[in-house]
Coordinates of C-alpha atoms in Angstrom, one line a residue:
M1 CA 0.0 -0.1 0.0
A2 CA 1.4 3.4 -0.9
D3 CA 2.5 5.9 1.7
I4 CA -0.2 8.6 2.4
I5 CA 1.5 10.9 5.0
Q6 CA 3.4 13.8 3.6
L7 CA 4.9 17.1 4.7
L8 CA 2.7 20.1 4.1
P9 CA 4.2 22.9 2.0
D10 CA 5.2 26.0 3.8
H11 CA 2.6 28.3 2.5
V12 CA -0.1 25.8 3.6
A13 CA 1.5 25.3 7.1
N14 CA 1.7 29.2 7.3
Q15 CA -2.0 29.5 6.5
I16 CA -2.9 26.9 9.2
A17 CA -0.7 28.7 11.7
A18 CA -2.5 32.0 10.7
G19 CA -5.7 30.7 11.8
E20 CA -4.5 30.6 15.4
V21 CA -2.2 33.8 15.4
V22 CA -4.3 36.1 13.2
Q23 CA -8.0 35.9 14.1
R24 CA -8.9 39.5 13.0
P25 CA -7.1 42.8 12.2
A26 CA -6.5 43.5 15.9
S27 CA -4.3 40.4 16.2
V28 CA -2.0 41.9 13.5
V29 CA -1.9 45.2 15.4
K30 CA -1.0 43.4 18.6
E31 CA 1.9 41.5 17.0
L32 CA 3.4 44.3 15.1
L33 CA 3.3 46.6 18.2
E34 CA 4.9 43.9 20.3
N35 CA 7.7 43.5 17.7
A36 CA 8.2 47.3 17.8
I37 CA 8.6 47.3 21.6
D38 CA 11.1 44.2 21.5
A39 CA 13.1 46.4 19.0
E40 CA 13.6 48.9 21.7
A41 CA 11.6 51.6 20.0
T42 CA 10.8 54.8 21.9
T43 CA 8.3 56.2 19.4
I44 CA 5.7 53.9 17.7
K45 CA 3.1 55.1 15.1
L46 CA 0.1 53.0 14.1
I47 CA -1.9 53.8 10.9
I48 CA -5.2 52.0 10.2
K49 CA -7.5 52.2 7.2
D50 CA -11.1 50.8 7.1
A51 CA -10.7 49.0 10.4
G52 CA -7.5 47.3 9.3
K53 CA -9.1 45.5 6.4
V54 CA -7.3 47.8 3.8
L55 CA -4.2 48.8 5.8
I56 CA -2.3 48.3 9.0
Q57 CA 0.9 50.0 9.3
V58 CA 3.3 50.3 12.2
I59 CA 6.4 52.5 12.2
D60 CA 9.0 52.5 14.9
N61 CA 12.4 54.1 15.6
G62 CA 13.9 50.8 16.9
K63 CA 17.2 49.2 16.1
G64 CA 16.1 47.8 12.8
M65 CA 17.2 44.6 11.1
S66 CA 20.0 43.5 8.7
T67 CA 19.2 42.4 5.2
T68 CA 19.6 38.7 6.3
D69 CA 17.5 39.2 9.5
A70 CA 14.8 41.0 7.5
R71 CA 14.5 38.1 5.1
L72 CA 14.5 35.4 7.9
S73 CA 12.1 37.2 10.0
F74 CA 9.3 35.9 7.7
E75 CA 10.3 32.2 8.1
R76 CA 8.3 30.0 10.5
H77 CA 10.0 29.5 13.9
A78 CA 12.8 31.9 13.1
T79 CA 13.3 34.3 16.1
S80 CA 15.9 36.3 18.0
K81 CA 14.2 36.0 21.3
I82 CA 15.1 32.4 22.4
K83 CA 17.8 29.9 21.4
K84 CA 17.1 26.8 23.6
A85 CA 14.1 25.4 25.5
E86 CA 15.3 26.8 28.8
D87 CA 14.9 30.3 27.5
L88 CA 11.1 29.8 27.6
F89 CA 11.3 30.1 31.5
N90 CA 13.5 33.3 31.4
L91 CA 11.4 35.4 28.9
H92 CA 11.9 39.2 28.8
T93 CA 10.4 39.9 25.4
K94 CA 6.9 40.0 24.0
G95 CA 7.2 37.5 21.3
F96 CA 9.4 34.2 21.2
R97 CA 7.4 31.8 18.9
G98 CA 8.6 33.2 15.5
E99 CA 5.3 32.6 14.0
A100 CA 3.6 36.1 13.7
L101 CA 5.3 37.6 10.7
A102 CA 5.1 34.2 8.8
S103 CA 1.4 33.9 9.6
I104 CA 0.6 37.5 8.5
A105 CA 2.6 37.2 5.3
A106 CA 0.6 34.1 4.4
I107 CA -2.7 35.9 4.3
A108 CA -1.8 39.4 3.2
H109 CA 0.3 41.7 1.1
V110 CA 3.2 42.8 3.3
V111 CA 5.8 45.5 2.7
L112 CA 8.7 45.6 5.2
K113 CA 11.3 48.5 5.3
T114 CA 13.9 48.4 7.9
K115 CA 17.4 50.0 8.5
Q116 CA 20.0 49.7 11.3
E117 CA 21.7 52.8 12.6
N118 CA 25.2 52.1 11.3
Q119 CA 24.0 51.3 7.7
P120 CA 23.8 53.7 4.9
L121 CA 20.8 51.9 3.2
G122 CA 17.9 49.8 4.5
T123 CA 16.1 46.8 3.1
S124 CA 12.7 46.7 1.5
I125 CA 10.9 43.3 1.1
K126 CA 7.4 42.8 -0.6
I127 CA 5.7 39.5 0.2
E128 CA 2.2 38.3 -1.1
G129 CA 0.8 35.1 0.4
S130 CA 4.2 33.8 1.7
T131 CA 5.7 34.5 -1.8
V132 CA 8.7 36.9 -1.9
V133 CA 7.9 39.4 -4.8
S134 CA 10.8 41.7 -4.4
Q135 CA 13.8 42.4 -2.1
E136 CA 15.9 45.6 -2.6
M137 CA 18.0 48.2 -1.0
V138 CA 16.2 51.5 -0.2
S139 CA 16.7 54.8 1.6
T140 CA 14.6 54.7 4.8
P141 CA 14.8 56.1 8.3
V142 CA 16.4 54.1 11.2
G143 CA 13.9 51.6 12.5
T144 CA 11.2 49.5 10.9
S145 CA 8.1 50.2 9.0
I146 CA 5.8 47.3 8.2
S147 CA 2.6 47.6 6.1
V148 CA 0.0 44.8 6.0
K149 CA -2.6 45.3 3.1
N150 CA -5.7 43.4 2.1
L151 CA -5.9 41.2 5.1
F152 CA -7.4 37.6 4.3
Y153 CA -7.3 38.4 0.6
N154 CA -6.6 34.7 -0.1
I155 CA -9.1 33.4 2.5
P156 CA -12.5 34.8 1.4
A157 CA -14.4 32.9 4.1
R158 CA -12.4 34.5 6.9
R159 CA -12.7 37.9 5.5
N160 CA -16.4 37.6 5.0
F161 CA -16.9 36.6 8.6
L162 CA -15.2 39.8 9.9
K163 CA -17.5 42.0 11.7
S164 CA -18.4 45.6 10.8
N165 CA -15.8 48.4 10.7
T166 CA -17.0 49.7 14.0
I167 CA -16.5 46.5 15.8
E168 CA -13.2 45.7 14.2
T169 CA -12.0 49.2 15.1
R170 CA -13.1 48.6 18.7
H171 CA -11.0 45.5 18.9
I172 CA -8.0 47.4 17.5
V173 CA -8.4 50.2 20.0
N174 CA -8.6 47.6 22.8
E175 CA -5.3 46.1 21.7
F176 CA -3.7 49.5 21.3
Q177 CA -4.7 50.6 24.8
R178 CA -3.3 47.3 26.4
V179 CA 0.1 47.8 24.7
A180 CA 0.2 51.5 25.6
L181 CA -0.8 51.0 29.2
A182 CA 1.9 48.4 29.6
H183 CA 4.6 50.8 28.4
P184 CA 4.0 54.3 29.5
N185 CA 7.7 55.2 28.9
I186 CA 7.0 54.8 25.1
S187 CA 5.4 57.5 22.9
F188 CA 2.4 56.2 20.8
Q189 CA 0.4 57.7 18.0
F190 CA -2.7 56.1 16.5
Y191 CA -4.4 57.3 13.2
H192 CA -7.5 55.8 11.8
N193 CA -8.6 56.9 8.3
E194 CA -6.3 59.9 8.5
S195 CA -7.9 61.0 11.8
E196 CA -5.8 61.1 15.0
I197 CA -7.3 58.9 17.7
Y198 CA -4.5 59.0 20.3
N199 CA -1.3 60.9 20.7
L200 CA 0.4 59.6 23.8
N201 CA 3.6 61.2 25.2
S202 CA 5.9 59.2 27.3
G203 CA 5.4 59.7 31.1
N204 CA 4.5 57.8 34.2
L205 CA 1.6 55.3 34.7
R206 CA -0.9 57.8 36.0
Q207 CA -0.3 60.1 33.2
R208 CA -0.7 57.3 30.6
I209 CA -4.1 56.2 32.3
V210 CA -5.4 59.8 32.2
A211 CA -4.3 60.4 28.6
I212 CA -6.2 57.3 27.4
F213 CA -9.4 57.4 29.5
G214 CA -9.8 61.2 30.1
K215 CA -9.0 63.8 32.6
K216 CA -11.8 63.0 35.0
T217 CA -10.1 59.5 35.5
N218 CA -7.3 61.2 37.7
E219 CA -9.7 61.9 40.6
K220 CA -11.1 58.3 40.6
L221 CA -7.8 56.5 41.0
V222 CA -6.6 54.9 44.3
P223 CA -2.8 53.8 44.2
I224 CA -1.8 50.3 44.8
N225 CA 1.8 49.5 45.9
E226 CA 3.0 46.3 47.5
I227 CA 6.4 44.6 47.3
T228 CA 6.8 40.9 48.7
D229 CA 9.1 38.1 48.0
V230 CA 6.6 36.5 45.8
V231 CA 5.2 39.3 43.8
E232 CA 5.5 43.1 43.4
I233 CA 2.1 44.8 42.7
I234 CA 1.7 48.5 41.5
G235 CA -1.1 50.2 39.8
F236 CA -4.4 51.7 40.5
V237 CA -8.1 50.8 41.3
T238 CA -10.9 53.2 41.2
K239 CA -13.0 54.2 44.1
P240 CA -16.2 52.3 44.8
E241 CA -18.5 55.2 43.6
F242 CA -17.0 55.0 40.1
T243 CA -17.9 51.4 39.4
K244 CA -19.2 50.5 35.9
K245 CA -21.7 48.2 34.4
K246 CA -19.2 46.7 32.1
R247 CA -15.7 45.1 32.4
D248 CA -13.9 46.7 29.6
E249 CA -11.7 48.8 31.9
Q250 CA -10.1 45.9 33.9
F251 CA -6.5 45.5 33.0
F252 CA -4.0 42.8 34.5
F253 CA -0.3 43.0 33.4
V254 CA 2.2 40.5 34.4
N255 CA 5.8 41.4 33.6
D256 CA 4.4 44.1 31.2
R257 CA 2.3 41.7 29.5
F258 CA -1.5 41.9 29.3
I259 CA -3.2 38.9 30.6
K260 CA -6.7 37.5 31.3
N261 CA -7.2 35.7 34.6
S262 CA -10.7 35.0 36.1
Y263 CA -9.1 33.9 39.4
L264 CA -7.1 37.1 40.1
N265 CA -10.1 39.1 38.8
H266 CA -12.1 37.4 41.5
A267 CA -9.6 38.5 44.1
V268 CA -10.1 42.1 43.1
S269 CA -13.8 41.8 43.3
S270 CA -13.8 40.2 46.6
A271 CA -11.7 43.2 47.9
F272 CA -14.6 45.3 47.0
D273 CA -17.2 43.1 49.0
G274 CA -19.6 45.4 50.8
L275 CA -18.4 48.4 49.0
I276 CA -20.2 48.1 45.7
P277 CA -23.7 46.7 44.8
G278 CA -24.2 43.6 42.6
G279 CA -24.0 44.0 38.8
V280 CA -21.4 46.5 38.7
Y281 CA -17.6 46.2 38.4
P282 CA -14.5 48.0 39.6
T283 CA -12.0 49.5 37.2
Y284 CA -8.5 48.5 37.8
F285 CA -4.9 48.8 36.3
L286 CA -2.8 46.3 38.2
Y287 CA 0.8 45.5 37.3
L288 CA 2.3 42.3 38.7
N289 CA 6.1 41.7 38.5
V290 CA 7.0 38.0 39.3
P291 CA 10.1 35.9 38.7
T292 CA 10.1 34.8 35.0
N293 CA 10.8 31.1 36.2
S294 CA 7.6 31.1 38.2
I295 CA 5.2 31.5 35.3
D296 CA 4.5 29.8 32.0
I297 CA 3.2 31.9 29.1
N298 CA 3.6 29.2 26.4
I299 CA 0.0 28.4 26.8
H300 CA -1.7 30.0 23.8
P301 CA -0.5 31.8 20.6
T302 CA -2.1 35.0 21.8
K303 CA 0.0 34.8 25.0
T304 CA -2.8 36.2 27.1
E305 CA -3.0 33.1 29.3
I306 CA -0.4 32.5 32.0
K307 CA 0.1 29.8 34.5
F308 CA 1.4 30.5 37.9
D309 CA 3.3 28.4 40.3
D310 CA 1.3 29.6 43.3
E311 CA -1.9 31.1 42.3
K312 CA -3.5 30.9 45.9
T313 CA -0.7 33.0 47.4
L314 CA -1.2 35.6 44.7
Y315 CA -4.9 35.6 45.3
A316 CA -4.4 36.4 49.0
I317 CA -1.7 39.1 48.5
L318 CA -3.7 40.9 45.8
R319 CA -6.9 40.9 47.8
S320 CA -5.4 42.1 51.0
T321 CA -3.3 44.8 49.2
I322 CA -6.4 46.3 47.6
K323 CA -8.3 46.2 50.8
H324 CA -5.5 48.0 52.6
S325 CA -5.3 50.7 49.9
L326 CA -8.9 51.4 50.0
G327 CA -8.8 51.7 53.7
Q328 CA -5.6 53.7 53.8
Y329 CA -7.1 56.3 51.4
N330 CA -10.2 56.6 53.3
V331 CA -12.2 55.0 50.6
A332 CA -13.4 52.1 52.7
P333 CA -14.5 52.5 56.3
V334 CA -12.0 51.4 58.8
L335 CA -12.0 50.8 62.6
D336 CA -9.4 53.4 63.2
F337 CA -11.3 56.6 62.2
D338 CA -9.5 59.8 61.8
R339 CA -9.7 62.0 64.9
D340 CA -11.2 65.4 64.8
A341 CA -8.3 67.9 65.5
T342 CA -10.7 70.4 66.8
M343 CA -11.5 68.2 69.7
D344 CA -7.9 68.0 71.0
T345 CA -6.9 69.6 74.2
P346 CA -4.8 72.8 73.6
Y347 CA -1.2 72.6 74.8
N348 CA -1.4 75.3 77.4
F349 CA -4.2 73.3 79.1
T350 CA -2.6 69.9 79.0
G351 CA -2.3 68.5 82.5
K352 CA -4.7 71.1 84.1
S353 CA -7.8 69.9 85.9
A354 CA -11.0 71.3 84.7
P355 CA -12.8 73.8 87.2
K356 CA -16.1 72.8 88.6
P357 CA -19.0 74.6 86.9
T358 CA -21.1 77.2 88.8
I359 CA -24.8 76.9 88.5
T360 CA -27.3 79.5 89.5
V361 CA -30.8 78.3 90.4
D362 CA -33.9 80.5 90.8
R363 CA -35.7 78.9 93.6
N364 CA -38.8 81.1 93.2
F365 CA -39.5 79.8 89.6
N366 CA -42.7 77.9 89.5
P367 CA -43.8 76.8 85.9
F368 CA -47.3 75.8 87.1
K369 CA -48.1 79.3 88.5
T370 CA -51.1 80.5 86.6
E371 CA -50.9 84.2 87.5
Q372 CA -47.5 84.4 85.8
Q373 CA -47.9 86.7 82.8
N374 CA -45.8 86.8 79.7
T375 CA -43.4 89.8 80.0
I376 CA -42.7 90.1 76.2
N377 CA -44.3 93.1 74.8
F378 CA -45.4 92.7 71.1
P379 CA -45.6 95.8 68.9
F380 CA -49.3 94.9 67.9
K381 CA -52.3 93.3 69.3
R382 CA -54.3 90.7 67.6
E383 CA -58.0 91.1 67.9
K384 CA -60.2 88.1 68.5
S385 CA -61.7 86.9 65.4
A386 CA -65.2 85.8 65.0
D387 CA -66.2 82.1 64.6
W388 CA -65.3 80.7 61.1
E389 CA -69.1 79.9 60.5
S390 CA -69.7 83.7 60.2
L391 CA -67.4 83.8 57.0
Y392 CA -70.2 81.9 55.1
T393 CA -73.2 83.7 56.4
G394 CA -75.8 84.6 53.7
I395 CA -74.2 82.2 51.1
D396 CA -76.3 79.5 49.5
V397 CA -74.0 76.6 48.9
R398 CA -76.3 75.3 46.2
D399 CA -75.3 78.2 43.9
I400 CA -71.5 77.2 44.2
E401 CA -70.2 75.3 41.0
V402 CA -67.5 72.9 41.9
E403 CA -65.1 71.7 39.1
S404 CA -64.7 68.0 39.6
E405 CA -62.9 65.2 37.7
K406 CA -65.0 62.8 35.9
I407 CA -64.6 59.5 37.5
N408 CA -64.5 56.5 35.2
S409 CA -64.6 52.9 35.9
G410 CA -61.0 52.6 34.8
L411 CA -58.6 49.8 34.1
F412 CA -57.5 49.5 37.6
S413 CA -60.8 49.7 39.4
E414 CA -60.3 47.1 42.1
E415 CA -64.0 46.9 43.0
K416 CA -65.2 46.0 39.6
Q417 CA -62.1 43.9 38.4
N418 CA -62.9 40.3 37.9
N419 CA -59.5 39.0 36.8
K420 CA -57.4 39.8 39.7
T421 CA -53.6 39.4 39.5
Y422 CA -51.1 38.1 41.9
Q423 CA -47.4 38.3 42.2
V424 CA -45.3 35.1 42.9
H425 CA -41.9 35.4 44.4
N426 CA -41.6 39.0 43.1
K427 CA -40.9 37.4 39.8
Y428 CA -44.0 36.2 38.1
I429 CA -47.5 37.7 37.7
V430 CA -50.3 35.2 37.8
S431 CA -53.8 35.9 36.4
S432 CA -56.8 33.7 35.5
I433 CA -58.0 33.3 32.0
K434 CA -61.2 31.4 30.5
S435 CA -59.0 28.3 29.7
G436 CA -56.9 28.2 33.0
I437 CA -54.1 30.3 34.4
V438 CA -51.4 32.5 32.8
Y439 CA -48.0 33.0 34.4
I440 CA -46.1 36.1 33.2
N441 CA -42.4 36.8 33.7
Q442 CA -42.6 40.4 34.8
Q443 CA -39.1 41.3 33.6
L444 CA -39.3 39.8 30.2
A445 CA -42.9 41.1 29.7
H446 CA -41.8 44.7 30.6
Q447 CA -38.9 44.4 28.2
R448 CA -41.3 43.5 25.3
I449 CA -43.5 46.5 26.3
L450 CA -40.6 49.0 26.4
Y451 CA -39.0 47.6 23.3
E452 CA -42.0 48.3 21.2
E453 CA -42.5 51.7 22.8
F454 CA -39.0 52.8 22.1
L455 CA -39.0 51.3 18.6
E456 CA -42.3 53.3 17.7
N457 CA -40.7 56.5 19.2
I458 CA -37.6 56.0 17.0
T459 CA -39.2 55.1 13.8
V460 CA -42.8 56.4 13.8
R461 CA -43.5 59.3 16.0
E462 CA -41.3 62.0 17.7
A463 CA -40.3 61.1 21.4
M464 CA -41.1 63.3 24.3
S465 CA -38.2 64.8 26.2
Q466 CA -38.0 66.4 29.7
Q467 CA -35.6 69.3 30.3
L468 CA -33.2 68.9 33.0
L469 CA -33.0 71.8 35.6
F470 CA -29.2 71.5 35.5
P471 CA -27.3 69.9 32.5
L472 CA -25.6 66.7 33.4
E473 CA -22.0 66.1 32.3
L474 CA -20.9 62.5 31.9
S475 CA -17.3 61.5 31.3
F476 CA -16.3 58.9 28.6
N477 CA -13.1 57.8 27.0
K478 CA -12.3 58.9 23.4
T479 CA -13.6 55.7 21.8
D480 CA -16.9 55.9 23.6
I481 CA -17.1 59.6 22.6
A482 CA -16.6 58.6 19.0
S483 CA -19.5 56.0 19.2
I484 CA -21.8 58.5 20.8
K485 CA -21.2 60.9 17.9
E486 CA -22.2 58.2 15.5
I487 CA -25.5 57.5 17.2
K488 CA -26.2 61.0 18.3
E489 CA -29.2 61.5 15.9
D490 CA -30.7 58.2 16.9
L491 CA -30.3 59.1 20.7
E492 CA -32.1 62.5 19.9
S493 CA -35.0 60.6 18.1
I494 CA -35.5 58.7 21.5
G495 CA -35.6 61.8 23.5
F496 CA -32.1 62.7 24.5
L497 CA -30.9 66.3 24.1
F498 CA -27.3 67.2 23.9
D499 CA -25.9 70.5 24.9
K500 CA -22.4 69.7 23.7
I501 CA -20.1 66.9 23.1
L502 CA -16.5 67.4 24.5
E503 CA -13.3 65.6 23.8
D504 CA -13.9 63.3 26.9
A505 CA -17.4 64.2 28.1
I506 CA -20.9 64.7 27.1
V507 CA -23.4 67.4 28.4
I508 CA -27.0 66.2 28.4
S509 CA -29.7 68.9 28.7
G510 CA -32.7 66.7 28.3
I511 CA -33.7 63.0 28.6
P512 CA -36.7 60.9 27.6
V513 CA -39.8 61.1 29.9
T514 CA -39.6 57.4 30.8
I515 CA -35.9 57.7 32.1
V516 CA -34.9 58.8 35.6
E517 CA -31.8 61.2 35.7
S518 CA -29.9 58.8 38.0
Q519 CA -30.2 56.1 35.4
I520 CA -28.7 58.0 32.5
S521 CA -25.0 57.0 33.0
I522 CA -25.9 53.3 33.4
I523 CA -28.2 53.4 30.3
I524 CA -25.7 55.0 28.0
E525 CA -22.8 52.6 29.1
Q526 CA -25.0 49.6 28.5
L527 CA -26.1 51.0 25.2
L528 CA -22.5 51.7 24.1
E529 CA -21.5 48.1 25.1
D530 CA -24.5 46.5 23.2
I531 CA -23.8 48.6 20.0
N532 CA -20.0 48.2 19.9
N533 CA -20.5 44.4 20.4
D534 CA -23.0 43.8 17.8
I535 CA -23.5 46.7 15.5
P536 CA -24.8 45.8 12.1
D537 CA -24.4 47.6 8.8
T538 CA -27.9 48.9 8.2
S539 CA -29.3 52.0 10.3
F540 CA -32.6 50.3 11.0
S541 CA -31.0 47.3 12.6
Q542 CA -28.9 49.7 14.7
L543 CA -32.1 51.3 15.9
D544 CA -33.3 47.9 16.7
I545 CA -30.4 47.2 18.9
M546 CA -30.7 50.5 20.6
A547 CA -34.4 49.9 21.4
K548 CA -33.4 46.4 22.8
S549 CA -30.6 47.9 25.0
L550 CA -32.9 50.6 26.5
A551 CA -35.6 48.0 27.1
K552 CA -33.1 45.7 28.8
S553 CA -31.8 48.6 31.1
L554 CA -35.1 50.1 32.1
A555 CA -37.2 47.0 32.5
I556 CA -38.2 46.1 36.1
K557 CA -36.0 43.5 37.4
T558 CA -36.8 40.2 39.1
G559 CA -37.3 40.7 42.8
T560 CA -39.2 43.9 42.4
K561 CA -42.5 44.0 44.4
L562 CA -45.4 45.3 42.4
D563 CA -48.7 46.6 43.6
I564 CA -52.0 45.5 42.0
K565 CA -52.2 48.5 39.7
E566 CA -48.6 47.9 38.3
Q567 CA -49.3 44.3 37.8
E568 CA -52.5 44.9 35.8
D569 CA -50.8 47.6 33.8
I570 CA -48.1 45.0 32.6
V571 CA -50.6 42.4 31.9
N572 CA -52.8 44.8 29.8
K573 CA -49.9 46.4 27.9
L574 CA -48.2 43.1 27.1
F575 CA -51.3 41.7 25.4
L576 CA -51.6 44.9 23.3
C577 CA -48.1 44.3 22.0
K578 CA -47.7 43.0 18.4
E579 CA -45.5 40.1 19.6
P580 CA -46.6 39.5 23.3
S581 CA -45.5 36.0 23.5
A582 CA -41.6 36.7 23.3
S583 CA -39.2 39.2 24.7
P584 CA -37.0 41.3 22.5
F585 CA -34.4 38.6 22.9
G586 CA -36.5 35.6 22.0
K587 CA -37.4 34.4 25.5
K588 CA -40.9 33.4 26.5
T589 CA -42.8 36.2 28.3
F590 CA -45.6 34.0 29.6
I591 CA -46.9 30.5 29.7
T592 CA -50.5 29.2 30.1
V593 CA -51.8 26.2 32.2
N594 CA -55.1 24.7 31.0
I595 CA -57.7 24.0 33.6
D596 CA -57.6 20.3 32.3
E597 CA -53.8 20.1 33.2
I598 CA -54.7 21.2 36.8
D599 CA -57.5 18.7 37.0
K600 CA -55.3 15.9 36.0
K601 CA -52.9 16.8 38.8
F602 CA -55.7 16.1 41.3
N603 CA -57.1 13.0 39.7
N604 CA -53.8 11.2 39.5

């Protein structure tokens, strides 16, 4: 029988590897930025066009590569970071696999220009689908410039499954923020479609956080600093009153490498126990420095997963450090409250005994003595008025017309209501129907009601707005501000009125009549998260997502106690909806139990 096992060609192997390394344009951005950092660059520029689908370019002023190194850098498993297996446990660089450039070159058109400081000319290499098109000497600045064009041009299925430009741009921004936060000593510039998104100067960690997330972030930060034999922890957490409904501002870095670790995230959350309500999350920027031989980062090609030698010890240290900082900066209540300096004994009275107070008593005072007159003289005397009945003497009450409201036997008339409703476990509304009993999920039913109301306000009729007495200013980072600008007209059609949109904040002067002012920040954050995660290409579908998001945020929650009128209002409005049987997210809003099914339960 003939042999059937054979070695794959290099270009096929590179495409297979690219499936793991390059998942979307943001993956390319991450790999190229990390290569620039490993090249000891002090200034890095990122240029993006059409969310990275057309162009991703990274320019750095690093040490560059020789002609031979430039050519070898596109070969699989060719790297300058490690030489033997033991080096995997002593890594001080971002990359080490030698797969990134080979994988990128297999699925895109790549142009590399690089030059070392002591060389008169640099090297330019063009590669298309792992095939070297040209290699020549060129005049170029010291450092490296790499352009990735037409990503996934030879894998149409992968290209077709990319999300919209808004979502892909959001992922690129997330990767850029992670790299920039890990290296505040490096200057970064970020341009998208020739518009400047970020221009970050080198500085300290606090300055970098404020530059990325806005000036208002500075007052929210609580510093963290702890040095032990196991780990060194520095960074910041935000004060409990500045928690958010989403987790997108939670950053863990281990040895200047961004990681995701649910176990350590739980340690941070547990440090805030009793300080924040459920459903919200603290923002944190935490940097852990540990010995390189105590971790293993060779878990996944993205290198965002790390295994620690002793996670339990890290958990305990991290939790106690955050608790200590929150107490130290008077964010959390502590047993040793600060004393009031105004209550201290003055120095010149220290050691002296207090004199006995002297008390004067009027022994002739009798509070029950009726003859005692009030000695206060008033400038006027009030005459005794006549009885109140005299005011209406001579008036026939039958001639008085009284304006009264017409009382109708309304929807919520309890005396004449036959189908009474009941609430079960503050979750379900139970009502009787002709065929049996209907159980309504109050939260899902209210979502359906609000969804159709918001959708009608957006698409059919103009929504009502209520003017705020004082304009409300809300802080957002630059990417959120860009998203708000895109959906500004849609928000105005719902009932929001914007006074102005600043670089890192928005000023709202009016809100929909169905929204309470205290809910605005939570609603907009949830709306941005929903739109950024699943924004479609058509404007109507975007309005649909907006209506769903608002309905989810404003619907009454499970556990809310409702009175009879509120229960009946939900029941009546639900069955006036166009699709009463399902919530906006496809879940059942009610179920019915026939009287025959109930009879069978008793007859068994």
